Short mmCIF file of C-alpha atoms and ligand atoms in Angstrom, two decimals:
data_model
loop_
_atom_site.label_atom_id
_atom_site.label_comp_id
_atom_site.label_asym_id
_atom_site.label_seq_id
_atom_site.Cartn_x
_atom_site.Cartn_y
_atom_site.Cartn_z
CA MET A 153 93.63 119.97 133.63
CA VAL A 154 93.83 118.07 130.50
CA GLY A 155 90.79 115.67 130.10
CA TYR A 156 91.42 112.32 131.31
CA HIS A 157 91.59 109.69 128.37
CA PRO A 158 90.98 105.82 129.47
CA GLU A 159 93.58 103.39 128.31
CA LYS A 160 90.83 101.59 126.14
CA LEU A 161 90.01 104.77 123.90
CA ILE A 162 93.91 105.22 123.70
CA ALA A 163 94.45 101.58 122.61
CA GLU A 164 91.26 101.74 119.89
CA LEU A 165 92.42 104.88 118.45
CA SER A 166 96.07 103.77 118.28
CA ASP A 167 95.06 100.31 116.50
CA LEU A 168 92.75 102.39 114.19
CA ALA A 169 95.52 104.48 113.10
CA MET A 170 97.43 101.35 112.22
CA GLU A 171 94.33 99.66 110.49
CA LEU A 172 94.20 103.05 108.46
CA ARG A 173 98.07 102.92 107.47
CA ARG A 174 97.32 99.62 106.05
CA THR A 175 94.58 100.61 104.03
CA ALA A 176 96.84 103.47 102.49
CA VAL A 177 99.52 101.05 101.73
CA GLU A 178 96.96 98.57 100.14
CA MET A 179 95.52 101.76 98.10
CA VAL A 180 99.07 102.88 96.89
CA PHE A 181 100.05 99.52 96.06
CA ASN A 182 96.66 99.18 93.92
CA ALA A 183 97.19 102.43 92.20
CA GLN A 184 100.90 102.01 91.68
CA SER A 185 101.41 105.59 92.74
CA SER A 186 101.07 108.53 95.54
CA HIS A 187 102.46 109.58 98.76
CA LEU A 188 102.93 106.71 101.69
CA GLY A 189 105.67 108.32 103.70
CA GLY A 190 103.54 111.44 104.65
CA SER A 191 100.44 109.47 104.90
CA LEU A 192 102.07 107.08 107.57
CA SER A 193 103.35 110.29 109.57
CA ALA A 194 99.91 111.73 109.63
CA ALA A 195 98.19 108.64 110.61
CA ASP A 196 97.66 109.24 114.25
CA ILE A 197 97.13 112.78 113.84
CA VAL A 198 94.15 112.35 111.64
CA THR A 199 92.65 109.21 113.38
CA ALA A 200 92.64 111.53 116.43
CA LEU A 201 90.83 114.25 114.91
CA TYR A 202 88.18 112.04 112.99
CA PHE A 203 87.59 109.31 115.50
CA HIS A 204 87.96 111.25 118.66
CA GLN A 205 87.92 115.25 118.27
CA MET A 206 85.92 116.54 115.44
CA LYS A 207 81.94 117.11 115.29
CA LEU A 208 81.15 115.60 111.90
CA ASP A 209 77.68 113.96 110.39
CA PRO A 210 79.39 111.50 107.64
CA ALA A 211 75.83 111.32 106.15
CA ASN A 212 75.70 115.20 105.96
CA PRO A 213 79.00 116.12 104.83
CA ARG A 214 78.01 119.89 104.48
CA TRP A 215 76.69 119.83 107.90
CA PRO A 216 77.12 123.76 108.60
CA GLU A 217 78.06 123.11 112.26
CA ARG A 218 80.78 120.57 111.62
CA ASP A 219 84.45 121.08 112.28
CA ARG A 220 86.68 121.66 109.50
CA PHE A 221 89.68 119.56 108.72
CA ILE A 222 92.37 120.78 105.96
CA LEU A 223 94.68 118.55 104.52
CA SER A 224 97.14 121.40 103.62
CA LYS A 225 99.60 118.89 102.85
CA GLY A 226 97.46 117.36 99.96
CA HIS A 227 99.50 114.91 98.72
CA ALA A 228 98.98 112.69 101.70
CA ALA A 229 95.55 112.23 100.29
CA PRO A 230 95.44 108.56 100.77
CA ILE A 231 95.22 108.65 104.62
CA LEU A 232 92.60 111.15 104.36
CA TYR A 233 90.59 108.94 101.89
CA ALA A 234 91.29 106.30 104.15
CA THR A 235 89.93 107.81 106.87
CA LEU A 236 87.10 109.31 105.31
CA ALA A 237 85.79 105.80 104.18
CA ALA A 238 86.16 104.20 107.71
CA ARG A 239 84.38 107.02 109.19
CA GLY A 240 81.47 106.46 106.62
CA PHE A 241 81.72 109.65 104.30
CA PHE A 242 81.49 107.01 101.40
CA PRO A 243 82.06 103.13 100.67
CA ARG A 244 85.43 101.48 101.32
CA GLU A 245 85.08 99.91 98.05
CA GLU A 246 85.93 103.10 96.31
CA LEU A 247 89.30 103.08 97.75
CA LYS A 248 90.48 101.08 95.16
CA THR A 249 89.48 103.54 92.75
CA LEU A 250 92.56 105.98 93.89
CA ARG A 251 93.90 108.02 91.13
CA GLN A 252 91.75 106.22 88.37
CA LEU A 253 90.54 108.30 85.64
CA ASP A 254 86.52 109.73 86.80
CA SER A 255 87.42 108.14 90.29
CA ARG A 256 85.99 110.73 93.19
CA LEU A 257 89.34 110.09 94.72
CA GLN A 258 92.12 112.06 92.84
CA GLY A 259 95.80 111.95 93.59
CA HIS A 260 95.09 115.40 95.56
CA PRO A 261 92.08 116.04 97.37
CA ASP A 262 89.25 117.84 95.63
CA ARG A 263 86.41 119.17 97.60
CA ASN A 264 83.98 119.16 94.54
CA LYS A 265 84.51 115.49 94.09
CA THR A 266 85.11 113.73 97.49
CA PRO A 267 82.51 114.10 100.33
CA GLY A 268 84.30 115.11 103.54
CA VAL A 269 86.90 117.32 101.64
CA GLU A 270 86.94 120.68 102.88
CA MET A 271 89.35 122.16 100.57
CA THR A 272 91.29 121.44 97.40
CA SER A 273 94.89 121.06 98.00
CA GLY A 274 98.22 119.62 96.66
CA ALA A 275 99.72 123.13 95.89
CA LEU A 276 101.45 123.43 99.29
CA GLY A 277 101.00 126.68 101.39
CA HIS A 278 97.64 127.53 101.20
CA GLY A 279 95.80 125.63 103.80
CA LEU A 280 96.60 127.80 106.75
CA SER A 281 95.11 130.88 104.95
CA VAL A 282 92.06 129.12 104.07
CA GLY A 283 91.72 127.70 107.42
CA ALA A 284 91.93 131.29 109.08
CA GLY A 285 89.31 132.39 106.52
CA LEU A 286 86.99 129.50 107.73
CA ALA A 287 87.68 130.31 111.38
CA LEU A 288 86.80 134.03 110.39
CA ALA A 289 83.66 132.75 109.07
CA ALA A 290 82.77 130.94 112.20
CA ARG A 291 82.99 133.85 114.27
CA LEU A 292 81.20 136.31 111.95
CA ASP A 293 78.23 133.40 111.90
CA ALA A 294 78.60 133.23 115.62
CA ALA A 295 79.04 129.34 114.60
CA SER A 296 80.91 127.02 117.18
CA TYR A 297 82.76 125.24 114.85
CA ARG A 298 86.50 124.63 115.01
CA THR A 299 89.19 124.42 112.29
CA TYR A 300 91.94 122.13 112.06
CA VAL A 301 94.72 122.36 109.29
CA LEU A 302 97.74 119.81 108.95
CA LEU A 303 101.01 121.15 107.35
CA GLY A 304 103.99 119.32 106.65
CA ASP A 305 107.20 120.51 107.84
CA GLY A 306 108.81 120.88 104.32
CA GLU A 307 105.62 123.19 103.47
CA LEU A 308 106.41 125.48 106.08
CA GLN A 309 109.48 126.65 103.66
CA ALA A 310 106.22 128.36 101.37
CA GLY A 311 106.29 132.10 102.69
CA VAL A 312 102.31 132.12 102.13
CA VAL A 313 102.19 129.87 105.13
CA TRP A 314 103.58 132.56 107.12
CA GLU A 315 100.91 135.10 105.74
CA GLY A 316 97.83 132.91 107.12
CA ALA A 317 100.06 132.60 110.28
CA MET A 318 99.89 136.48 110.67
CA GLU A 319 96.22 136.59 109.74
CA ALA A 320 95.09 134.18 112.17
CA ALA A 321 96.97 136.13 115.06
CA LYS A 322 95.56 139.30 114.01
CA PHE A 323 92.21 138.11 114.37
CA ARG A 324 93.12 136.40 117.48
CA LEU A 325 91.22 133.06 116.01
CA GLU A 326 91.28 130.80 118.91
CA ASN A 327 88.93 128.48 116.92
CA LEU A 328 91.90 127.73 114.35
CA THR A 329 94.41 124.95 115.36
CA ALA A 330 97.42 124.18 112.96
CA ILE A 331 99.20 120.91 113.38
CA VAL A 332 102.92 120.47 111.82
CA ASP A 333 103.34 116.96 110.63
CA TYR A 334 107.18 117.56 111.89
CA ASN A 335 108.93 114.49 110.31
CA ASP A 336 111.86 116.38 108.97
CA VAL A 337 111.97 114.83 105.57
CA GLN A 338 110.54 116.51 102.50
CA LEU A 339 110.28 115.21 98.76
CA ASP A 340 114.13 114.60 97.96
CA GLY A 341 115.77 114.83 101.05
CA PHE A 342 115.92 116.43 104.82
CA VAL A 343 114.41 119.34 105.71
CA HIS A 344 117.21 120.51 108.28
CA ASP A 345 119.36 120.18 105.10
CA ILE A 346 117.36 121.77 102.22
CA MET A 347 115.81 124.71 104.05
CA PRO A 348 115.74 124.72 107.85
CA VAL A 349 112.51 125.53 109.48
CA GLU A 350 114.01 125.98 113.23
CA PRO A 351 113.63 127.30 115.77
CA MET A 352 110.17 126.30 115.06
CA LEU A 353 108.42 127.31 118.75
CA GLU A 354 110.28 130.62 118.25
CA LYS A 355 108.87 131.63 115.08
CA TRP A 356 105.32 130.50 115.63
CA ASN A 357 105.27 132.37 119.48
CA ALA A 358 107.01 135.42 117.66
CA PHE A 359 103.89 134.98 114.92
CA GLY A 360 101.34 135.57 118.08
CA TRP A 361 100.62 131.68 118.26
CA HIS A 362 100.03 129.60 121.42
CA THR A 363 102.72 126.74 120.72
CA LEU A 364 102.25 122.98 122.06
CA GLU A 365 105.26 120.16 121.33
CA LEU A 366 104.07 116.54 121.46
CA ASP A 367 105.11 113.22 120.29
CA GLY A 368 102.55 112.64 116.84
CA HIS A 369 102.51 109.14 117.20
CA ASN A 370 101.39 109.25 121.02
CA MET A 371 98.15 109.06 120.97
CA ARG A 372 97.57 110.41 124.43
CA GLN A 373 99.81 113.16 123.89
CA ILE A 374 97.63 114.28 120.65
CA LEU A 375 94.10 113.57 122.75
CA ASP A 376 95.50 115.77 125.43
CA ALA A 377 96.60 118.47 123.20
CA LEU A 378 93.63 118.74 121.28
CA ASP A 379 91.72 119.07 124.89
CA GLU A 380 94.37 121.58 125.52
CA VAL A 381 93.74 123.64 122.77
CA GLU A 382 90.09 124.46 123.19
CA SER A 383 91.16 126.39 126.73
CA ILE A 384 93.44 128.70 124.84
CA HIS A 385 91.85 132.15 124.46
CA ALA A 386 92.39 135.12 121.77
CA ARG A 387 95.33 133.24 120.17
CA PRO A 388 95.30 130.55 117.51
CA THR A 389 97.36 127.11 118.49
CA VAL A 390 99.76 125.42 116.70
CA LEU A 391 100.71 121.82 117.64
CA ILE A 392 104.07 120.71 116.83
CA ALA A 393 104.30 116.98 116.32
CA HIS A 394 106.99 115.29 116.32
CA THR A 395 106.54 112.34 113.61
CA THR A 396 108.62 109.72 111.42
CA LYS A 397 107.86 109.78 107.76
CA GLY A 398 106.89 106.05 106.88
CA LYS A 399 106.22 105.53 110.42
CA GLY A 400 105.69 101.84 111.15
CA VAL A 401 107.26 100.26 108.01
CA SER A 402 110.77 99.78 108.71
CA PHE A 403 112.10 99.98 105.11
CA MET A 404 110.28 103.40 104.28
CA GLU A 405 111.12 104.99 107.46
CA ASN A 406 112.97 108.47 107.78
CA LEU A 407 113.41 107.94 103.95
CA CYS A 408 112.54 110.80 101.19
CA THR A 409 112.99 107.90 98.64
CA TRP A 410 109.62 106.56 99.88
CA HIS A 411 107.71 109.73 99.78
CA GLY A 412 105.93 109.09 96.70
CA ARG A 413 106.77 105.82 95.75
CA ALA A 414 104.52 102.92 95.27
CA PRO A 415 105.45 99.38 96.53
CA THR A 416 105.79 96.21 94.97
CA LEU A 417 103.66 93.49 96.02
CA GLU A 418 106.41 91.79 97.95
CA GLN A 419 106.84 94.90 99.81
CA CYS A 420 103.46 95.77 100.24
CA ALA A 421 103.12 92.21 101.98
CA GLN A 422 105.93 93.32 104.31
CA ALA A 423 104.46 96.70 104.95
CA ILE A 424 101.11 95.26 105.93
CA ASN A 425 102.82 92.71 107.85
CA GLU A 426 104.56 95.26 109.69
CA LEU A 427 101.79 97.35 110.42
CA GLY A 428 99.88 94.41 112.06
CA GLY A 429 97.85 93.10 109.33
CA GLU A 430 97.84 90.33 106.50
CA ILE A 431 97.59 91.51 102.77
CA ARG A 432 93.69 91.12 101.75
CA GLY A 433 93.16 89.63 98.17
C1 TPP B 604 103.72 124.58 95.85
C2 TPP B 604 104.27 123.54 95.89
N1 TPP B 604 105.61 123.39 95.70
C3 TPP B 604 105.99 121.62 95.45
C4 TPP B 604 105.36 120.78 95.56
C5 TPP B 604 105.88 119.48 95.14
N2 TPP B 604 105.95 118.78 96.53
C6 TPP B 604 105.04 117.90 96.82
S1 TPP B 604 105.18 117.39 98.57
C7 TPP B 604 106.69 117.87 98.56
C8 TPP B 604 107.23 117.96 100.08
C9 TPP B 604 106.49 118.30 101.19
O1 TPP B 604 107.20 117.74 102.39
P1 TPP B 604 106.32 118.21 103.43
O2 TPP B 604 105.48 119.14 103.65
O3 TPP B 604 107.39 117.82 104.84
O4 TPP B 604 105.46 116.78 103.41
P2 TPP B 604 105.70 115.38 104.24
O5 TPP B 604 106.83 115.18 104.44
O6 TPP B 604 104.93 115.43 105.72
O7 TPP B 604 104.96 114.66 103.22
C10 TPP B 604 106.79 118.88 97.50
C11 TPP B 604 108.01 119.62 97.44
C12 TPP B 604 104.02 120.91 95.74
N3 TPP B 604 103.09 120.08 95.89
N4 TPP B 604 103.61 122.29 96.00
#
């Protein structure tokens, strides 16, 4: 049976995801640049991982036994930075420096700069192969950490993703979990128009993966799926998480025009309001 998660936990994590969305909006407004749509779609998944699922020690970001998270869709850096700061990897104050020269928070994640970032990403497609390498390394070291890789559905159009998928199945990497943030929107249009990735479940199954499908904005379903992953043996698992790009902000939802645009002050205020908060000074 999938673990029971109390209502209180679900509500707390869902609220936290909203708070992290608000933080991401503020960051992108301050920087007047970066990627909100794919940050807002990933917020619930990233919150569940960092505030419930993963073993971490923010005071010791390179603790050998930590679970690893790879943001393969590296352009969603704002939600990762908002989460890392909230989890205590670095001061929240630093979030204001997003994309500034010499900041530790560059437009795309840099593992040599930012505490808690496991992989330098941004060039789409590479996270799954690196994640498979980490998972294989864990096995060779007899270490118990797990590796989670978050991919965009548009990113799945990159052939190298499937090389990683083959490798993970060949080595039966049960300690590797891929999560597809399946919002059906990429940079300049719908994924189903530009280069369809369906049939999604059949593809991953054919590559030898265990597949789970869920609503990527339903915290209970996310936690249940992450629990179920741990009962799967001799195969990697992929969570196909159905999401909405720009989730929570009415004028951003499902629009590729908000893939990489910064809000005006009025739009920022409205977005934060719709996400249940008030703009801070
Ligand atoms: C190899 C590579 N090609 C192109 C890009 C430019 N690019 C950045 S984000 C993006 C769209 C990604 O869509 P998706 O993976 O669905 O991300 P999400 O909708 O979750 O933001 C593209 C094409 C890139 N970063 N890397």
